[in-house]
Amino acid sequence: MTEIAEYVDGLPNICGNESWIDELLKHRPAEVFKPSSPIAFDQIRSACAIALHMHQPLIPAGGGDLASAEIISNLQYMMENQHIGDNHNAPVFHWCYKRMGEFIPQLMQEGKEPRVMLEYSGTLFHGLRKMGLDDVFDALKTITCHPEYRRAVEWLGCPWGHAVAPSTPSQDFRLHVKAWQQHFAGIFGSEALERVRGFSPSEMALPNHPDVAYAYIKTLKDCGYLWLLVQEHTVERPENGWGPELKHLPHRLVCRNSAGESVAIIAIVKTQGSDTKLVAQMQPYYEAKSLSRWELAGRRVPPLVTQIADGENGGVMMNEFPPKFLEVVREASGSDTPLMNATEYLEFLFGLGIKESDLPELQPIHQKKIWDRFQPGDGPEKLAQTIEALKKEDHRFHMEGGSWTNDISWVRGYENVLGPMEEASVAFNAKAIEAGVSPAEPRYRKALFHLLTAQTSCYRYWGQGLWTDYGRELCRRTLSILQHDF
């Protein structure tokens, strides 16, 4: 199959190849990790999986004047201003982005079986490339594309601009998902994209409004994803509204909407909160070592303990993770508690004859309260009334989704960013999408690049001040492009 370019007209290749991607994913192989995995699944007791989340936003900070400053990586800003705050960490961050490309070959040459799941935002990829840090890409390509190493590495898809699903318009979220797939294929090639089966959501945020959650999962399914990483506190069991019981087994996340439609995806549950120590100290391995096989669909199967953390943030990730990862891989390889990646695990599980329909069911948090009073199919107006009534009765009830920072609302207090963001989104949909402009046109790509960059969670996550100014400025630029070029 012909490959696509990483850059077009100086911008990352984030649109215009939609039908190429659809064709590619339609004809991909059913299994990608199991055929080359030496793990004796019938003999192991348990397994563990770790994922590293890597992200840097793009910011209008390449110059003194906000309105004309070049859009650069936050990492570049850190590199150039190492005297401010924690910016002295920038060179270590650079190493964090490429070091798996060193650890994996080293361990495999020792005869060990390392495993890691990687998730890099599109804004990080573009920022690294713009900085000329090609060494990062060379290291990652070795472990992603080399037949000897690639069984150890599973890439997870994510929204291109690190957008938070509950507060990003559904049609835009779909654009983020598709943009990441094209950008990734441009960097690593079509074969590497065929192997991407799992999705890692920014901030682990799961929408819980029935219509938003349905649209979210529908997007993931339409884009070829088989499974989704979910945080245990963002989901509930439909029969009683409690959290998942067998957290270390895969589940089925089922989302129903107000029109009565339903969609389901496999959910891999990440337990506990957003503590980087969990991965830095390889906690999932030690928890998995204490477990034996669990019952699923009449069979005894090994549980999979799964964790994700920022791959570069904090002293423990920067300093403690490398020696601990090497130590655990050396100890776990060939043992009855190996490291596995989630798709590899699922391929073995389904190889036993277990089906997706056998998995226990989950739904987004707080939805049981809705379904107790509302019949799917009764329409969006009745749903809105039901939600309002529930909010009045219980101040803890909310429809803003759940994420791993449950103390931070993605919506409240950020109206001055959400306003311009909404405006940019509406304008893009009217002038680019509904007007039928081809995604292959340079003006479409330029407007989309600015829209997706503006929807990065950092512009809401870091409170009021400079970051919200950055967010508003990127929205202004998006609107300006839509006014002048369309």
Coordinates of C-alpha atoms in Angstrom, one line a residue:
M1 CA 0.0 0.0 0.0
T2 CA 1.3 3.5 -0.8
E3 CA 2.3 5.6 2.3
I4 CA 1.2 9.1 3.1
A5 CA 3.5 12.1 3.9
E6 CA 4.1 13.3 7.4
Y7 CA 3.8 17.0 6.3
V8 CA 1.8 18.8 3.7
D9 CA 2.5 22.5 3.0
G10 CA 4.5 22.8 6.3
L11 CA 1.6 21.5 8.4
P12 CA 1.2 18.0 9.9
N13 CA -0.8 15.7 7.6
I14 CA -4.0 15.6 9.7
C15 CA -6.7 15.5 7.0
G16 CA -7.4 14.7 3.4
N17 CA -6.6 11.0 3.6
E18 CA -9.8 9.8 5.3
S19 CA -10.8 7.2 2.7
W20 CA -7.2 5.9 2.5
I21 CA -7.3 5.3 6.3
D22 CA -10.8 3.7 6.1
E23 CA -9.6 1.2 3.5
L24 CA -6.5 0.4 5.4
L25 CA -8.4 -0.3 8.6
K26 CA -11.0 -2.4 6.8
H27 CA -8.4 -4.8 5.6
R28 CA -6.1 -5.0 8.6
P29 CA -5.2 -8.4 10.1
A30 CA -7.4 -9.8 12.9
E31 CA -4.5 -10.5 15.2
V32 CA -1.3 -8.4 15.4
F33 CA 0.5 -9.3 18.7
K34 CA -0.4 -12.9 19.5
P35 CA 1.3 -14.5 16.4
S36 CA 4.7 -13.3 17.5
S37 CA 4.2 -13.5 21.3
P38 CA 6.2 -16.1 23.2
I39 CA 4.0 -15.8 26.3
A40 CA 2.4 -19.2 27.4
F41 CA -1.0 -17.8 28.2
D42 CA -2.3 -21.1 29.4
Q43 CA 0.4 -21.3 32.0
I44 CA 0.5 -17.8 33.5
R45 CA -1.3 -16.8 36.7
S46 CA -1.7 -13.1 36.0
A47 CA -0.2 -10.3 34.0
C48 CA 0.3 -6.5 34.1
A49 CA 0.3 -3.7 31.6
I50 CA 1.7 -0.2 31.7
A51 CA 1.0 2.8 29.5
L52 CA 3.0 6.0 29.2
H53 CA 1.1 9.2 28.2
M54 CA 3.2 11.9 26.6
H55 CA 2.0 15.4 25.7
Q56 CA 3.1 18.9 25.2
P57 CA 0.8 21.6 24.0
L58 CA 1.5 24.0 21.1
I59 CA 1.5 27.6 22.3
P60 CA 1.6 31.1 20.7
A61 CA 4.8 32.0 22.4
G62 CA 7.5 32.2 19.7
G63 CA 7.8 36.0 20.1
G64 CA 6.9 38.9 22.4
D65 CA 3.6 39.8 20.9
L66 CA 0.8 37.4 21.7
A67 CA -1.2 38.3 18.5
S68 CA 1.7 37.5 16.1
A69 CA 3.8 35.0 18.1
E70 CA 4.8 31.9 16.2
I71 CA 3.0 28.7 17.4
I72 CA 5.8 26.6 19.1
S73 CA 5.9 23.6 21.4
N74 CA 5.7 24.2 25.1
L75 CA 8.9 22.1 25.2
Q76 CA 10.7 24.6 23.0
Y77 CA 9.6 27.4 25.3
M78 CA 10.9 25.4 28.3
M79 CA 14.2 24.7 26.5
E80 CA 14.7 28.4 25.7
N81 CA 13.7 29.6 29.2
Q82 CA 15.3 27.1 31.6
H83 CA 15.7 29.8 34.3
I84 CA 11.9 29.9 34.9
G85 CA 10.2 27.5 37.3
D86 CA 10.5 23.8 36.4
N87 CA 11.7 24.6 32.8
H88 CA 15.1 23.2 33.6
N89 CA 13.5 19.7 33.2
A90 CA 13.2 20.3 29.4
P91 CA 16.3 18.3 28.5
V92 CA 15.2 15.4 30.7
F93 CA 11.7 15.5 29.0
H94 CA 13.4 15.2 25.7
W95 CA 15.1 12.0 26.9
C96 CA 11.8 10.7 28.3
Y97 CA 10.2 11.0 24.9
K98 CA 12.8 8.7 23.3
R99 CA 14.2 6.5 26.0
M100 CA 11.8 3.5 25.4
G101 CA 13.6 3.3 22.1
E102 CA 16.8 2.6 24.1
F103 CA 15.3 0.3 26.9
I104 CA 13.3 -2.0 24.6
P105 CA 16.2 -3.1 22.3
Q106 CA 18.6 -3.4 25.3
L107 CA 16.2 -5.7 27.2
M108 CA 15.3 -7.8 24.1
Q109 CA 19.0 -8.3 23.3
E110 CA 19.3 -9.8 26.8
G111 CA 16.5 -12.2 25.9
K112 CA 13.9 -10.5 28.0
E113 CA 10.3 -9.7 27.1
P114 CA 9.6 -6.0 27.9
R115 CA 6.1 -4.5 27.2
V116 CA 4.9 -1.0 27.1
M117 CA 1.9 0.9 25.7
L118 CA 2.7 4.4 24.3
E119 CA 0.4 7.3 23.7
Y120 CA 1.8 10.6 22.3
S121 CA -0.4 13.5 21.4
G122 CA -0.3 15.0 17.9
T123 CA 0.7 18.4 19.2
L124 CA 3.7 16.7 20.9
F125 CA 4.7 14.9 17.6
H126 CA 4.5 18.2 15.7
G127 CA 6.4 20.2 18.4
L128 CA 9.2 17.7 18.5
R129 CA 9.6 17.7 14.7
K130 CA 9.5 21.5 14.6
M131 CA 12.3 21.6 17.1
G132 CA 14.4 19.3 14.9
L133 CA 14.4 16.5 17.6
D134 CA 14.6 13.8 14.9
D135 CA 16.5 11.5 17.3
V136 CA 13.2 10.9 19.2
F137 CA 11.4 9.7 16.0
D138 CA 14.4 7.5 15.0
A139 CA 14.4 5.8 18.4
L140 CA 10.6 5.3 18.4
K141 CA 10.6 4.1 14.8
T142 CA 13.1 1.3 15.7
I143 CA 10.7 -0.2 18.3
T144 CA 7.5 0.6 16.4
C145 CA 8.5 -0.8 12.9
H146 CA 11.4 -3.3 13.5
P147 CA 9.9 -6.8 13.3
E148 CA 12.2 -7.9 16.1
Y149 CA 11.1 -5.3 18.6
R150 CA 7.5 -4.3 17.7
R151 CA 5.8 -7.1 19.7
A152 CA 7.0 -5.2 22.8
V153 CA 5.3 -1.9 21.9
E154 CA 1.7 -1.1 21.6
W155 CA 0.7 2.4 20.4
L156 CA -2.6 3.8 21.7
G157 CA -4.6 6.2 19.7
C158 CA -5.7 9.5 21.3
P159 CA -7.2 12.9 20.3
W160 CA -4.7 14.8 18.2
G161 CA -4.8 18.0 20.3
H162 CA -5.3 16.3 23.7
A163 CA -8.9 17.4 23.8
V164 CA -11.1 16.4 26.7
A165 CA -14.1 14.4 25.4
P166 CA -16.9 15.7 27.8
S167 CA -16.4 19.3 26.9
T168 CA -15.3 19.1 23.3
P169 CA -18.0 19.3 20.7
S170 CA -18.7 15.7 19.4
Q171 CA -18.1 16.5 15.8
D172 CA -14.7 18.2 16.6
F173 CA -13.7 15.2 18.8
R174 CA -14.1 13.0 15.8
L175 CA -11.8 15.3 13.8
H176 CA -9.2 14.9 16.6
V177 CA -9.4 11.1 16.5
K178 CA -9.1 11.0 12.7
A179 CA -6.3 13.6 12.6
W180 CA -4.1 11.6 15.0
Q181 CA -4.5 8.4 12.9
Q182 CA -3.4 10.2 9.7
H183 CA -0.5 12.0 11.5
F184 CA 0.7 8.7 13.1
A185 CA 0.5 6.9 9.7
G186 CA 2.5 9.7 8.2
I187 CA 5.3 9.2 10.8
F188 CA 5.3 5.5 11.3
G189 CA 3.6 4.1 8.2
S190 CA 0.4 2.1 7.4
E191 CA 1.5 -1.2 8.9
A192 CA 2.1 0.6 12.3
L193 CA -1.3 2.2 12.2
E194 CA -3.0 -1.2 11.5
R195 CA -1.6 -2.4 14.8
V196 CA -3.3 0.5 16.8
R197 CA -6.4 -1.1 18.4
G198 CA -6.7 0.7 21.8
F199 CA -7.6 4.3 22.6
S200 CA -6.3 6.4 25.5
P201 CA -8.5 9.4 26.3
S202 CA -7.0 12.7 27.4
E203 CA -7.1 13.1 31.2
M204 CA -8.9 9.7 31.2
A205 CA -12.1 11.7 30.8
L206 CA -15.2 9.8 29.9
P207 CA -18.4 11.7 29.0
N208 CA -21.4 10.6 31.0
H209 CA -24.2 12.6 29.3
P210 CA -25.9 9.8 27.4
D211 CA -25.9 11.6 24.0
V212 CA -22.3 12.8 24.3
A213 CA -21.1 9.4 25.6
Y214 CA -22.9 7.6 22.7
A215 CA -21.3 10.0 20.1
Y216 CA -17.9 9.5 21.7
I217 CA -17.9 5.7 21.6
K218 CA -19.5 5.7 18.1
T219 CA -16.6 7.8 16.9
L220 CA -14.1 5.3 18.4
K221 CA -15.9 2.3 16.8
D222 CA -16.2 4.1 13.4
C223 CA -12.5 4.8 13.5
G224 CA -11.6 1.2 14.1
Y225 CA -10.8 1.1 17.8
L226 CA -11.5 -2.2 19.6
W227 CA -10.9 -1.1 23.2
L228 CA -10.8 2.0 25.4
L229 CA -8.9 2.7 28.6
V230 CA -11.3 3.8 31.4
Q231 CA -10.6 5.0 34.9
E232 CA -12.4 2.9 37.5
H233 CA -14.2 5.9 39.1
T234 CA -15.8 7.0 35.8
V235 CA -17.9 3.9 35.3
E236 CA -20.6 1.9 37.1
R237 CA -22.4 -1.4 36.8
P238 CA -25.9 -0.9 35.2
E239 CA -27.6 -3.3 37.6
N240 CA -26.7 -1.4 40.8
G241 CA -24.8 1.8 40.0
W242 CA -21.7 0.5 41.9
G243 CA -18.1 0.5 40.5
P244 CA -16.7 -2.5 38.7
E245 CA -16.1 -5.6 40.8
L246 CA -13.6 -7.6 38.8
K247 CA -11.5 -4.5 37.9
H248 CA -8.7 -6.5 36.3
L249 CA -10.8 -8.2 33.7
P250 CA -11.9 -6.6 30.4
H251 CA -15.5 -5.2 30.4
R252 CA -18.0 -4.1 27.9
L253 CA -18.8 -0.4 28.0
V254 CA -22.3 0.1 26.7
C255 CA -23.6 3.6 25.9
R256 CA -27.2 4.3 25.1
N257 CA -28.5 7.7 23.8
S258 CA -31.8 9.6 24.1
A259 CA -32.9 8.3 20.7
G260 CA -32.7 4.7 21.9
E261 CA -29.5 3.7 20.0
S262 CA -26.7 1.9 21.7
V263 CA -23.0 1.2 21.1
A264 CA -20.4 -0.9 22.9
I265 CA -16.7 -1.1 23.2
I266 CA -14.3 -3.2 25.2
A267 CA -13.1 -1.3 28.3
I268 CA -9.8 -2.0 30.0
V269 CA -10.0 -0.5 33.5
K270 CA -7.2 1.6 35.0
T271 CA -7.5 1.4 38.8
Q272 CA -6.8 4.1 41.4
G273 CA -6.1 7.8 40.8
S274 CA -3.6 9.8 38.7
D275 CA -0.5 9.0 40.7
T276 CA 2.6 8.7 38.6
K277 CA 4.3 6.6 41.3
L278 CA 2.0 3.7 40.3
V279 CA 3.8 3.3 37.1
A280 CA 7.2 4.7 38.2
Q281 CA 7.4 2.1 40.9
M282 CA 5.8 -0.6 38.7
Q283 CA 3.0 -1.1 41.2
P284 CA 0.8 -3.1 38.7
Y285 CA 3.5 -5.9 38.5
Y286 CA 3.5 -6.3 42.3
E287 CA -0.3 -6.3 42.5
A288 CA -0.5 -8.8 39.7
K289 CA 2.0 -11.1 41.4
S290 CA -0.4 -11.3 44.3
L291 CA -3.3 -12.5 42.1
S292 CA -4.3 -15.9 40.6
R293 CA -6.7 -16.7 37.8
W294 CA -10.2 -15.4 38.0
E295 CA -13.5 -16.8 36.6
L296 CA -14.8 -15.4 33.3
A297 CA -17.5 -17.0 31.2
G298 CA -17.0 -20.4 32.8
R299 CA -13.2 -20.4 32.3
R300 CA -10.3 -19.5 34.7
V301 CA -8.3 -16.6 33.1
P302 CA -5.3 -14.5 34.2
P303 CA -6.3 -11.0 35.4
L304 CA -4.5 -8.1 33.8
V305 CA -3.5 -5.2 36.2
T306 CA -3.3 -2.0 34.1
Q307 CA -1.9 1.5 34.8
I308 CA -1.2 4.6 32.8
A309 CA 0.8 7.7 33.9
D310 CA 2.5 10.7 32.4
G311 CA 5.7 9.4 30.9
E312 CA 7.7 12.5 31.7
N313 CA 6.1 14.5 34.5
G314 CA 7.5 14.5 38.0
G315 CA 10.8 13.3 39.6
V316 CA 9.6 9.7 40.1
M317 CA 8.9 9.3 36.4
M318 CA 12.1 11.1 35.3
N319 CA 14.4 9.3 37.7
E320 CA 12.9 6.2 39.4
F321 CA 11.1 4.7 36.5
P322 CA 14.0 3.6 34.3
P323 CA 15.9 1.4 36.8
K324 CA 12.6 0.0 38.2
F325 CA 11.2 -0.8 34.7
L326 CA 14.5 -2.6 33.8
E327 CA 14.5 -4.5 37.1
V328 CA 10.8 -5.6 36.7
V329 CA 11.1 -6.7 33.1
R330 CA 14.2 -8.8 34.0
E331 CA 12.3 -10.4 36.8
A332 CA 8.9 -10.9 35.1
S333 CA 10.1 -12.2 31.8
G334 CA 9.4 -15.9 31.5
S335 CA 7.6 -15.9 34.9
D336 CA 4.0 -16.7 35.6
T337 CA 3.3 -12.9 35.9
P338 CA 4.6 -11.4 32.7
L339 CA 4.2 -7.9 31.3
M340 CA 1.7 -7.9 28.5
N341 CA 0.1 -5.2 26.3
A342 CA -3.7 -5.0 26.3
T343 CA -4.3 -6.0 22.7
E344 CA -1.9 -8.9 23.1
Y345 CA -3.9 -10.0 26.2
L346 CA -7.2 -9.6 24.5
E347 CA -6.1 -11.7 21.5
F348 CA -5.1 -14.5 23.8
L349 CA -8.3 -14.2 25.7
F350 CA -10.5 -14.4 22.6
G351 CA -8.3 -17.2 21.4
L352 CA -9.7 -19.3 24.3
G353 CA -13.2 -18.9 22.8
I354 CA -14.3 -16.0 25.0
K355 CA -16.5 -13.5 23.2
E356 CA -17.0 -9.8 23.7
S357 CA -20.6 -10.5 24.7
D358 CA -19.2 -12.6 27.6
L359 CA -17.6 -9.6 29.3
P360 CA -19.3 -7.9 32.3
E361 CA -21.1 -4.7 31.4
L362 CA -20.4 -1.2 32.5
Q363 CA -21.8 2.2 31.7
P364 CA -20.6 5.8 32.4
I365 CA -21.1 7.0 36.0
H366 CA -24.5 8.4 37.2
Q367 CA -26.4 6.9 34.3
K368 CA -28.3 4.4 36.4
K369 CA -30.1 7.4 38.0
I370 CA -31.2 8.5 34.5
W371 CA -32.3 5.1 33.2
D372 CA -34.3 4.6 36.4
R373 CA -36.5 7.5 35.2
F374 CA -35.9 7.8 31.5
Q375 CA -36.6 5.3 28.7
P376 CA -33.9 5.4 25.9
G377 CA -35.8 6.6 22.9
D378 CA -37.9 9.2 24.7
G379 CA -35.8 12.0 23.0
P380 CA -33.3 14.7 24.0
E381 CA -35.9 17.1 25.5
K382 CA -37.2 14.6 28.0
L383 CA -33.6 13.6 28.8
A384 CA -32.7 17.3 29.5
Q385 CA -35.7 17.5 31.8
T386 CA -34.7 14.3 33.6
I387 CA -31.1 15.6 34.1
E388 CA -32.3 19.0 35.5
A389 CA -34.6 17.2 37.9
L390 CA -31.8 15.0 39.2
K391 CA -29.4 18.0 39.6
K392 CA -32.0 19.7 41.8
E393 CA -32.4 16.6 44.0
D394 CA -28.7 15.8 44.4
H395 CA -25.9 18.4 44.1
R396 CA -23.3 15.7 43.5
F397 CA -25.1 14.6 40.3
H398 CA -23.5 16.0 37.3
M399 CA -23.3 15.4 33.5
E400 CA -19.8 16.8 32.9
G401 CA -18.2 13.3 32.5
G402 CA -15.7 11.8 34.9
S403 CA -12.0 12.1 34.7
W404 CA -9.0 11.2 36.9
T405 CA -9.1 14.8 38.4
N406 CA -12.6 14.6 39.8
D407 CA -11.9 17.7 41.8
I408 CA -11.4 19.8 38.7
S409 CA -14.4 20.7 36.5
W410 CA -13.6 20.9 32.8
V411 CA -16.5 23.3 32.3
R412 CA -17.2 25.4 35.3
G413 CA -15.1 28.6 35.6
Y414 CA -13.7 28.4 32.1
E415 CA -16.6 30.1 30.2
N416 CA -14.2 32.8 28.9
V417 CA -12.3 30.0 27.0
L418 CA -15.3 27.8 26.2
G419 CA -17.1 30.8 24.7
P420 CA -14.4 31.4 22.0
M421 CA -13.8 27.7 21.6
E422 CA -17.5 27.1 20.9
E423 CA -17.5 30.0 18.5
A424 CA -14.5 28.7 16.6
S425 CA -16.1 25.2 16.5
V426 CA -19.4 26.6 15.1
A427 CA -17.6 28.7 12.5
F428 CA -15.5 25.7 11.3
N429 CA -18.5 23.5 11.0
A430 CA -20.4 26.1 9.0
K431 CA -17.6 27.3 6.8
A432 CA -15.6 24.2 6.2
I433 CA -17.7 21.1 6.8
E434 CA -21.3 22.1 5.9
A435 CA -20.0 24.2 3.0
G436 CA -18.4 21.0 1.6
V437 CA -14.8 22.2 1.5
S438 CA -12.5 19.2 0.7
P439 CA -10.3 18.2 3.7
A440 CA -7.4 18.0 1.2
E441 CA -7.5 21.7 0.6
P442 CA -4.7 23.7 2.2
R443 CA -7.1 26.2 3.8
Y444 CA -9.1 23.4 5.4
R445 CA -5.9 21.9 6.9
K446 CA -4.8 25.3 8.2
A447 CA -8.1 26.0 9.9
L448 CA -8.3 22.5 11.3
F449 CA -4.8 22.6 12.6
H450 CA -5.6 25.9 14.5
L451 CA -9.0 24.6 15.8
L452 CA -7.5 21.3 17.2
T453 CA -4.6 23.1 18.7
A454 CA -6.9 25.5 20.5
Q455 CA -8.9 22.6 22.0
T456 CA -6.0 21.3 24.1
S457 CA -7.0 20.6 27.7
C458 CA -4.1 22.6 29.1
Y459 CA -5.9 25.8 28.2
R460 CA -8.6 24.9 30.7
Y461 CA -6.7 22.7 33.2
W462 CA -4.2 25.3 34.4
G463 CA -6.7 27.9 35.7
Q464 CA -7.1 31.5 34.6
G465 CA -4.2 33.6 33.4
L466 CA -1.6 33.2 30.6
W467 CA -2.9 29.7 29.6
T468 CA -6.4 30.9 29.0
D469 CA -5.0 33.8 27.1
Y470 CA -3.2 31.3 24.8
G471 CA -6.4 29.4 24.3
R472 CA -8.4 32.5 23.4
E473 CA -5.6 33.7 21.0
L474 CA -5.6 30.3 19.2
C475 CA -9.4 30.5 18.9
R476 CA -9.1 34.1 17.5
R477 CA -6.6 32.8 14.9
T478 CA -8.9 30.0 13.9
L479 CA -11.8 32.4 13.4
S480 CA -9.6 34.8 11.4
I481 CA -8.6 32.0 9.0
L482 CA -12.2 31.0 8.6
Q483 CA -13.2 34.6 7.9
H484 CA -10.4 35.4 5.4
D485 CA -9.8 32.1 3.6
F486 CA -13.3 30.8 3.3

